[in-house]
Amino acid sequence: MKLRPLFWILAVILSFSLVSAFNVDINEVYVNGINVEEGIIQVESGNVPIVICLEGNEDIENVRFKAWIGNNVEYSEMFDVEDGVLYKKTLNLNIPENIEGGDYTLHLDIFD
Protein backbone atom coordinates (compact mmCIF):
# COMPACT_ATOMS: atom_id res chain seq x y z
CA MET A 1 0.00 0.00 0.00
CA LYS A 2 1.38 3.38 -1.02
CA LEU A 3 1.44 6.07 1.68
CA ARG A 4 0.12 9.52 0.81
CA PRO A 5 2.10 12.56 1.97
CA LEU A 6 0.55 14.61 4.76
CA PHE A 7 1.38 17.87 2.96
CA TRP A 8 2.58 19.12 -0.39
CA ILE A 9 5.94 20.80 -0.67
CA LEU A 10 6.38 23.71 -3.07
CA ALA A 11 9.49 25.40 -4.30
CA VAL A 12 8.89 29.14 -4.43
CA ILE A 13 10.87 31.48 -6.64
CA LEU A 14 10.59 35.09 -5.52
CA SER A 15 10.12 37.96 -7.93
CA PHE A 16 9.35 41.60 -7.23
CA SER A 17 7.20 43.85 -9.32
CA LEU A 18 6.52 47.45 -8.41
CA VAL A 19 3.48 48.58 -10.38
CA SER A 20 3.26 52.17 -9.28
CA ALA A 21 5.03 55.37 -10.19
CA PHE A 22 6.21 56.05 -6.62
CA ASN A 23 9.55 55.24 -5.07
CA VAL A 24 9.74 52.55 -2.36
CA ASP A 25 12.76 50.37 -1.57
CA ILE A 26 12.03 46.76 -0.62
CA ASN A 27 14.97 45.92 1.65
CA GLU A 28 14.18 42.33 2.62
CA VAL A 29 11.52 39.67 2.17
CA TYR A 30 11.06 36.67 4.46
CA VAL A 31 8.97 33.64 3.53
CA ASN A 32 8.33 31.25 6.43
CA GLY A 33 11.05 33.10 8.36
CA ILE A 34 13.67 32.59 5.63
CA ASN A 35 15.32 35.65 4.06
CA VAL A 36 14.77 35.25 0.34
CA GLU A 37 16.93 36.99 -2.24
CA GLU A 38 15.62 35.69 -5.56
CA GLY A 39 16.29 32.17 -4.31
CA ILE A 40 14.34 28.96 -4.10
CA ILE A 41 12.81 27.79 -0.84
CA GLN A 42 10.40 25.05 0.16
CA VAL A 43 7.08 25.71 1.85
CA GLU A 44 4.30 23.46 3.08
CA SER A 45 0.62 23.86 2.34
CA GLY A 46 -1.34 26.08 4.69
CA ASN A 47 -0.73 29.67 5.77
CA VAL A 48 2.69 30.89 4.70
CA PRO A 49 3.79 34.16 6.37
CA ILE A 50 5.41 36.68 4.04
CA VAL A 51 7.22 39.58 5.75
CA ILE A 52 8.18 42.60 3.66
CA CYS A 53 10.67 45.18 4.97
CA LEU A 54 10.61 48.44 3.04
CA GLU A 55 11.68 52.07 3.19
CA GLY A 56 9.70 54.98 1.81
CA ASN A 57 11.45 57.43 -0.48
CA GLU A 58 8.51 59.83 -0.56
CA ASP A 59 5.24 60.40 1.31
CA ILE A 60 2.47 58.16 -0.08
CA GLU A 61 -1.06 57.55 1.22
CA ASN A 62 -3.09 54.33 1.02
CA VAL A 63 -0.35 51.90 0.00
CA ARG A 64 -1.10 48.19 -0.20
CA PHE A 65 0.82 44.99 -1.00
CA LYS A 66 -0.51 42.14 -3.12
CA ALA A 67 1.11 38.69 -2.93
CA TRP A 68 0.09 35.74 -5.08
CA ILE A 69 1.06 32.30 -6.31
CA GLY A 70 -1.14 31.18 -9.21
CA ASN A 71 -4.76 31.90 -8.23
CA ASN A 72 -3.99 32.28 -4.50
CA VAL A 73 -4.01 36.04 -3.80
CA GLU A 74 -3.69 38.00 -0.55
CA TYR A 75 -3.73 41.77 0.07
CA SER A 76 -2.21 43.70 2.96
CA GLU A 77 -4.09 46.30 4.91
CA MET A 78 -3.73 49.84 3.53
CA PHE A 79 -1.03 51.96 5.15
CA ASP A 80 0.71 55.28 4.61
CA VAL A 81 4.41 55.58 3.76
CA GLU A 82 6.62 58.47 4.87
CA ASP A 83 9.91 59.44 3.28
CA GLY A 84 12.88 57.88 5.12
CA VAL A 85 10.77 55.66 7.41
CA LEU A 86 11.31 51.88 7.62
CA TYR A 87 8.27 49.55 7.64
CA LYS A 88 7.69 45.86 8.27
CA LYS A 89 4.47 44.40 6.84
CA THR A 90 3.21 40.81 7.07
CA LEU A 91 0.87 38.90 4.75
CA ASN A 92 -0.33 35.33 5.17
CA LEU A 93 -0.66 33.54 1.84
CA ASN A 94 -2.75 30.35 1.92
CA ILE A 95 -1.25 27.45 -0.05
CA PRO A 96 -4.00 24.84 -0.56
CA GLU A 97 -3.34 21.14 0.03
CA ASN A 98 -4.63 20.18 -3.42
CA ILE A 99 -2.01 22.22 -5.30
CA GLU A 100 0.47 20.07 -7.16
CA GLY A 101 4.11 20.09 -6.05
CA GLY A 102 6.55 21.92 -8.28
CA ASP A 103 8.11 25.31 -8.84
CA TYR A 104 5.88 28.35 -8.37
CA THR A 105 6.69 32.04 -8.57
CA LEU A 106 5.74 34.25 -5.65
CA HIS A 107 4.74 37.68 -6.98
CA LEU A 108 4.77 40.83 -4.84
CA ASP A 109 3.23 44.08 -6.05
CA ILE A 110 2.93 47.38 -4.22
CA PHE A 111 0.38 49.97 -5.29
CA ASP A 112 -1.65 52.92 -4.07
Coordinates of N, CA, C and O in Angstrom, one line a residue:
M1 N 0.8 -1.2 0.0 CA 0.0 0.0 0.0 C 0.9 1.3 0.0 O 1.8 1.4 0.8
K2 N 0.6 2.2 -0.9 CA 1.4 3.4 -1.0 C 0.9 4.4 0.0 O -0.3 4.7 0.1
L3 N 1.8 5.0 0.7 CA 1.4 6.1 1.7 C 1.3 7.4 1.0 O 2.1 7.8 0.1
R4 N 0.3 8.2 1.4 CA 0.1 9.5 0.8 C 0.8 10.5 1.7 O 0.8 10.4 2.9
P5 N 1.4 11.6 1.1 CA 2.1 12.6 2.0 C 1.1 13.4 2.8 O -0.1 13.6 2.3
L6 N 1.4 13.8 3.9 CA 0.6 14.6 4.8 C 0.5 16.0 4.3 O -0.5 16.8 4.6
F7 N 1.4 16.5 3.5 CA 1.4 17.9 3.0 C 2.2 17.9 1.7 O 3.0 17.0 1.4
W8 N 1.9 18.9 0.9 CA 2.6 19.1 -0.4 C 3.7 20.1 -0.1 O 3.6 21.0 0.7
I9 N 4.8 19.9 -0.8 CA 5.9 20.8 -0.7 C 6.1 21.6 -2.0 O 6.1 21.0 -3.1
L10 N 6.2 22.9 -1.9 CA 6.4 23.7 -3.1 C 7.7 24.4 -3.0 O 8.2 24.8 -2.0
A11 N 8.3 24.5 -4.2 CA 9.5 25.4 -4.3 C 9.0 26.7 -4.8 O 8.2 26.8 -5.7
V12 N 9.4 27.8 -4.1 CA 8.9 29.1 -4.4 C 10.1 30.0 -4.9 O 11.1 30.1 -4.3
I13 N 9.9 30.6 -6.1 CA 10.9 31.5 -6.6 C 10.3 32.9 -6.5 O 9.2 33.2 -6.9
L14 N 11.1 33.8 -5.9 CA 10.6 35.1 -5.5 C 10.9 36.1 -6.6 O 12.0 36.1 -7.2
S15 N 9.9 36.9 -7.0 CA 10.1 38.0 -7.9 C 9.4 39.2 -7.4 O 8.3 39.1 -6.9
F16 N 10.0 40.4 -7.7 CA 9.4 41.6 -7.2 C 8.8 42.4 -8.4 O 9.5 42.4 -9.5
S17 N 7.7 43.0 -8.3 CA 7.2 43.9 -9.3 C 6.6 45.1 -8.7 O 5.6 44.9 -7.9
L18 N 7.1 46.2 -8.9 CA 6.5 47.5 -8.4 C 5.7 48.1 -9.5 O 6.2 48.4 -10.6
V19 N 4.4 48.2 -9.3 CA 3.5 48.6 -10.4 C 3.0 50.0 -10.2 O 2.0 50.4 -10.8
S20 N 3.7 50.8 -9.5 CA 3.3 52.2 -9.3 C 4.4 53.1 -9.7 O 5.5 52.7 -9.8
A21 N 4.0 54.4 -9.8 CA 5.0 55.4 -10.2 C 5.8 56.0 -9.0 O 6.6 56.8 -9.2
F22 N 5.5 55.5 -7.8 CA 6.2 56.0 -6.6 C 7.4 55.2 -6.3 O 7.7 54.1 -6.8
N23 N 8.2 55.8 -5.4 CA 9.6 55.2 -5.1 C 9.6 54.6 -3.7 O 9.6 55.3 -2.7
V24 N 9.7 53.3 -3.6 CA 9.7 52.5 -2.4 C 10.8 51.5 -2.5 O 10.9 50.8 -3.6
D25 N 11.7 51.4 -1.5 CA 12.8 50.4 -1.6 C 12.3 49.2 -0.8 O 12.0 49.3 0.4
I26 N 12.3 48.0 -1.4 CA 12.0 46.8 -0.6 C 13.4 46.2 -0.2 O 14.2 45.9 -1.0
N27 N 13.7 46.3 1.1 CA 15.0 45.9 1.6 C 15.1 44.4 1.8 O 16.2 43.9 1.5
E28 N 14.1 43.8 2.4 CA 14.2 42.3 2.6 C 12.8 41.7 2.5 O 11.8 42.4 2.8
V29 N 12.8 40.4 2.2 CA 11.5 39.7 2.2 C 11.8 38.3 2.8 O 12.8 37.7 2.5
Y30 N 10.9 38.0 3.8 CA 11.1 36.7 4.5 C 9.8 35.8 4.1 O 8.7 36.3 4.2
V31 N 10.0 34.6 3.8 CA 9.0 33.6 3.5 C 9.2 32.5 4.5 O 10.2 31.9 4.5
N32 N 8.2 32.3 5.4 CA 8.3 31.3 6.4 C 9.6 31.5 7.3 O 10.2 30.6 7.7
G33 N 9.9 32.8 7.5 CA 11.1 33.1 8.4 C 12.4 33.0 7.7 O 13.4 33.3 8.3
I34 N 12.4 32.7 6.4 CA 13.7 32.6 5.6 C 13.9 33.8 4.8 O 13.0 34.2 4.0
N35 N 15.0 34.5 4.9 CA 15.3 35.6 4.1 C 15.5 35.2 2.6 O 16.4 34.4 2.4
V36 N 14.7 35.7 1.7 CA 14.8 35.2 0.3 C 15.3 36.4 -0.5 O 14.9 37.5 -0.5
E37 N 16.4 36.0 -1.3 CA 16.9 37.0 -2.2 C 16.9 36.3 -3.6 O 18.0 35.8 -4.0
E38 N 15.8 36.3 -4.3 CA 15.6 35.7 -5.6 C 16.1 34.3 -5.5 O 16.8 33.8 -6.5
G39 N 15.9 33.6 -4.4 CA 16.3 32.2 -4.3 C 15.1 31.2 -4.3 O 14.0 31.6 -4.5
I40 N 15.4 30.0 -4.1 CA 14.3 29.0 -4.1 C 14.2 28.4 -2.7 O 15.3 28.1 -2.1
I41 N 13.0 28.3 -2.2 CA 12.8 27.8 -0.8 C 11.7 26.8 -0.9 O 10.9 26.8 -1.9
Q42 N 11.5 26.0 0.1 CA 10.4 25.1 0.2 C 9.4 25.5 1.2 O 9.8 26.0 2.3
V43 N 8.1 25.4 0.9 CA 7.1 25.7 1.8 C 6.1 24.6 1.9 O 5.9 23.8 0.9
E44 N 5.4 24.5 3.0 CA 4.3 23.5 3.1 C 3.0 24.1 2.8 O 2.8 25.3 2.8
S45 N 2.0 23.3 2.5 CA 0.6 23.9 2.3 C 0.1 24.5 3.6 O 0.6 24.2 4.7
G46 N -0.8 25.4 3.5 CA -1.3 26.1 4.7 C -1.0 27.5 4.6 O -0.6 28.1 3.6
N47 N -1.1 28.3 5.7 CA -0.7 29.7 5.8 C 0.8 29.9 5.8 O 1.5 29.3 6.6
V48 N 1.3 30.6 4.8 CA 2.7 30.9 4.7 C 2.9 32.4 5.0 O 2.4 33.2 4.2
P49 N 3.6 32.7 6.1 CA 3.8 34.2 6.4 C 4.8 34.8 5.4 O 5.9 34.2 5.2
I50 N 4.5 35.9 4.9 CA 5.4 36.7 4.0 C 5.6 38.0 4.7 O 4.7 38.8 4.9
V51 N 6.9 38.3 5.1 CA 7.2 39.6 5.8 C 8.0 40.4 4.8 O 9.0 40.0 4.2
I52 N 7.5 41.7 4.6 CA 8.2 42.6 3.7 C 8.7 43.8 4.5 O 8.0 44.4 5.2
C53 N 10.0 44.0 4.3 CA 10.7 45.2 5.0 C 11.0 46.2 3.9 O 11.6 45.9 2.9
L54 N 10.5 47.4 4.1 CA 10.6 48.4 3.0 C 10.9 49.8 3.6 O 10.7 50.0 4.8
E55 N 11.4 50.7 2.8 CA 11.7 52.1 3.2 C 11.0 53.0 2.2 O 11.2 52.8 1.0
G56 N 10.3 54.0 2.7 CA 9.7 55.0 1.8 C 10.7 56.0 1.3 O 11.5 56.5 2.1
N57 N 10.6 56.4 0.1 CA 11.5 57.4 -0.5 C 10.7 58.7 -0.8 O 11.2 59.6 -1.4
E58 N 9.4 58.7 -0.5 CA 8.5 59.8 -0.6 C 7.3 59.6 0.3 O 7.0 58.4 0.7
D59 N 6.5 60.6 0.6 CA 5.2 60.4 1.3 C 4.1 59.9 0.4 O 3.9 60.5 -0.7
I60 N 3.5 58.8 0.7 CA 2.5 58.2 -0.1 C 1.3 57.7 0.8 O 1.6 57.1 1.9
E61 N 0.1 58.0 0.4 CA -1.1 57.5 1.2 C -1.7 56.3 0.6 O -1.6 56.1 -0.6
N62 N -2.3 55.5 1.4 CA -3.1 54.3 1.0 C -2.3 53.3 0.2 O -2.7 53.0 -0.9
V63 N -1.2 52.9 0.7 CA -0.4 51.9 0.0 C -0.8 50.5 0.4 O -1.3 50.3 1.5
R64 N -0.7 49.6 -0.5 CA -1.1 48.2 -0.2 C -0.2 47.2 -1.0 O 0.2 47.5 -2.1
F65 N 0.1 46.1 -0.3 CA 0.8 45.0 -1.0 C -0.2 43.9 -1.5 O -1.2 43.7 -0.9
K66 N 0.2 43.3 -2.6 CA -0.5 42.1 -3.1 C 0.5 41.0 -3.3 O 1.6 41.2 -3.9
A67 N 0.2 39.9 -2.8 CA 1.1 38.7 -2.9 C 0.3 37.6 -3.5 O -0.9 37.4 -3.1
W68 N 0.8 36.8 -4.5 CA 0.1 35.7 -5.1 C 1.0 34.7 -5.7 O 2.1 34.9 -6.1
I69 N 0.5 33.5 -5.6 CA 1.1 32.3 -6.3 C -0.1 31.7 -7.1 O -1.1 31.2 -6.5
G70 N 0.0 31.7 -8.4 CA -1.1 31.2 -9.2 C -2.4 32.0 -8.9 O -2.4 33.2 -9.0
N71 N -3.5 31.3 -8.5 CA -4.8 31.9 -8.2 C -4.9 32.3 -6.8 O -6.0 32.8 -6.4
N72 N -3.9 32.0 -5.9 CA -4.0 32.3 -4.5 C -3.5 33.7 -4.3 O -2.3 33.9 -4.4
V73 N -4.3 34.6 -3.9 CA -4.0 36.0 -3.8 C -4.3 36.5 -2.4 O -5.4 36.2 -1.9
E74 N -3.4 37.3 -1.8 CA -3.7 38.0 -0.5 C -3.3 39.5 -0.7 O -2.3 39.8 -1.4
Y75 N -4.0 40.3 0.0 CA -3.7 41.8 0.1 C -3.4 42.2 1.5 O -4.0 41.7 2.4
S76 N -2.5 43.1 1.6 CA -2.2 43.7 3.0 C -3.3 44.7 3.3 O -4.0 45.2 2.4
E77 N -3.3 45.2 4.5 CA -4.1 46.3 4.9 C -3.5 47.5 4.3 O -2.3 47.6 4.0
M78 N -4.3 48.6 4.0 CA -3.7 49.8 3.5 C -2.9 50.5 4.6 O -3.3 50.4 5.8
F79 N -1.9 51.2 4.2 CA -1.0 52.0 5.2 C -0.4 53.1 4.4 O -0.4 53.2 3.2
D80 N 0.0 54.1 5.2 CA 0.7 55.3 4.6 C 2.2 55.1 4.7 O 2.7 54.5 5.7
V81 N 2.9 55.7 3.8 CA 4.4 55.6 3.8 C 5.0 57.0 3.9 O 4.5 57.9 3.2
E82 N 5.9 57.2 4.7 CA 6.6 58.5 4.9 C 8.1 58.3 4.4 O 8.7 57.3 4.6
D83 N 8.5 59.4 3.8 CA 9.9 59.4 3.3 C 10.9 59.2 4.4 O 10.8 59.7 5.5
G84 N 11.8 58.2 4.2 CA 12.9 57.9 5.1 C 12.5 57.0 6.3 O 13.3 56.7 7.1
V85 N 11.2 56.5 6.3 CA 10.8 55.7 7.4 C 10.8 54.2 7.0 O 10.4 53.9 5.8
L86 N 11.3 53.3 7.9 CA 11.3 51.9 7.6 C 10.0 51.2 8.1 O 9.5 51.6 9.1
Y87 N 9.5 50.2 7.3 CA 8.3 49.6 7.6 C 8.5 48.1 7.5 O 9.3 47.6 6.7
K88 N 7.7 47.3 8.3 CA 7.7 45.9 8.3 C 6.2 45.5 8.2 O 5.4 45.7 9.1
K89 N 5.8 44.8 7.1 CA 4.5 44.4 6.8 C 4.4 42.9 6.6 O 5.3 42.3 6.0
T90 N 3.4 42.3 7.2 CA 3.2 40.8 7.1 C 1.9 40.5 6.3 O 0.9 41.0 6.6
L91 N 2.0 39.5 5.4 CA 0.9 38.9 4.8 C 0.9 37.4 5.0 O 2.0 36.8 5.2
N92 N -0.3 36.8 5.1 CA -0.3 35.3 5.2 C -1.0 34.8 3.9 O -2.1 35.0 3.7
L93 N -0.2 34.1 3.1 CA -0.7 33.5 1.8 C -1.0 32.1 2.1 O -0.2 31.3 2.6
N94 N -2.3 31.7 1.7 CA -2.8 30.4 1.9 C -2.4 29.5 0.7 O -2.8 29.8 -0.4
I95 N -1.6 28.4 1.0 CA -1.2 27.4 0.0 C -2.1 26.2 0.2 O -2.0 25.5 1.2
P96 N -3.1 26.0 -0.8 CA -4.0 24.8 -0.6 C -3.3 23.5 -0.6 O -2.3 23.3 -1.3
E97 N -3.9 22.5 0.0 CA -3.3 21.1 0.0 C -3.5 20.5 -1.3 O -2.7 19.6 -1.6
N98 N -4.4 20.9 -2.1 CA -4.6 20.2 -3.4 C -3.8 20.7 -4.5 O -3.9 20.3 -5.7
I99 N -2.9 21.7 -4.3 CA -2.0 22.2 -5.3 C -0.9 21.2 -5.6 O -0.5 20.5 -4.7
E100 N -0.5 21.1 -6.8 CA 0.5 20.1 -7.2 C 1.8 20.6 -6.8 O 2.1 21.8 -6.9
G101 N 2.7 19.7 -6.4 CA 4.1 20.1 -6.1 C 4.8 20.6 -7.3 O 4.5 20.2 -8.4
G102 N 5.8 21.4 -7.1 CA 6.5 21.9 -8.3 C 7.1 23.3 -8.0 O 7.1 23.8 -6.8
D103 N 7.6 24.0 -9.0 CA 8.1 25.3 -8.8 C 7.0 26.3 -9.1 O 6.3 26.2 -10.1
Y104 N 6.9 27.3 -8.2 CA 5.9 28.3 -8.4 C 6.6 29.7 -8.1 O 7.5 29.7 -7.3
T105 N 6.1 30.7 -8.8 CA 6.7 32.0 -8.6 C 5.8 32.8 -7.6 O 4.6 32.9 -7.8
L106 N 6.4 33.4 -6.6 CA 5.7 34.2 -5.7 C 5.9 35.7 -6.2 O 7.0 36.2 -6.3
H107 N 4.7 36.3 -6.5 CA 4.7 37.7 -7.0 C 4.4 38.6 -5.9 O 3.5 38.4 -5.1
L108 N 5.1 39.8 -5.8 CA 4.8 40.8 -4.8 C 4.6 42.1 -5.6 O 5.5 42.5 -6.3
D109 N 3.5 42.8 -5.4 CA 3.2 44.1 -6.0 C 2.9 45.1 -4.9 O 2.3 44.7 -3.9
I110 N 3.3 46.3 -5.1 CA 2.9 47.4 -4.2 C 2.3 48.5 -5.0 O 2.7 48.8 -6.2
F111 N 1.1 49.0 -4.5 CA 0.4 50.0 -5.3 C -0.4 50.9 -4.3 O -0.5 50.6 -3.2
D112 N -0.9 52.0 -4.9 CA -1.7 52.9 -4.1 C -3.0 53.1 -4.7 O -3.3 52.5 -5.7

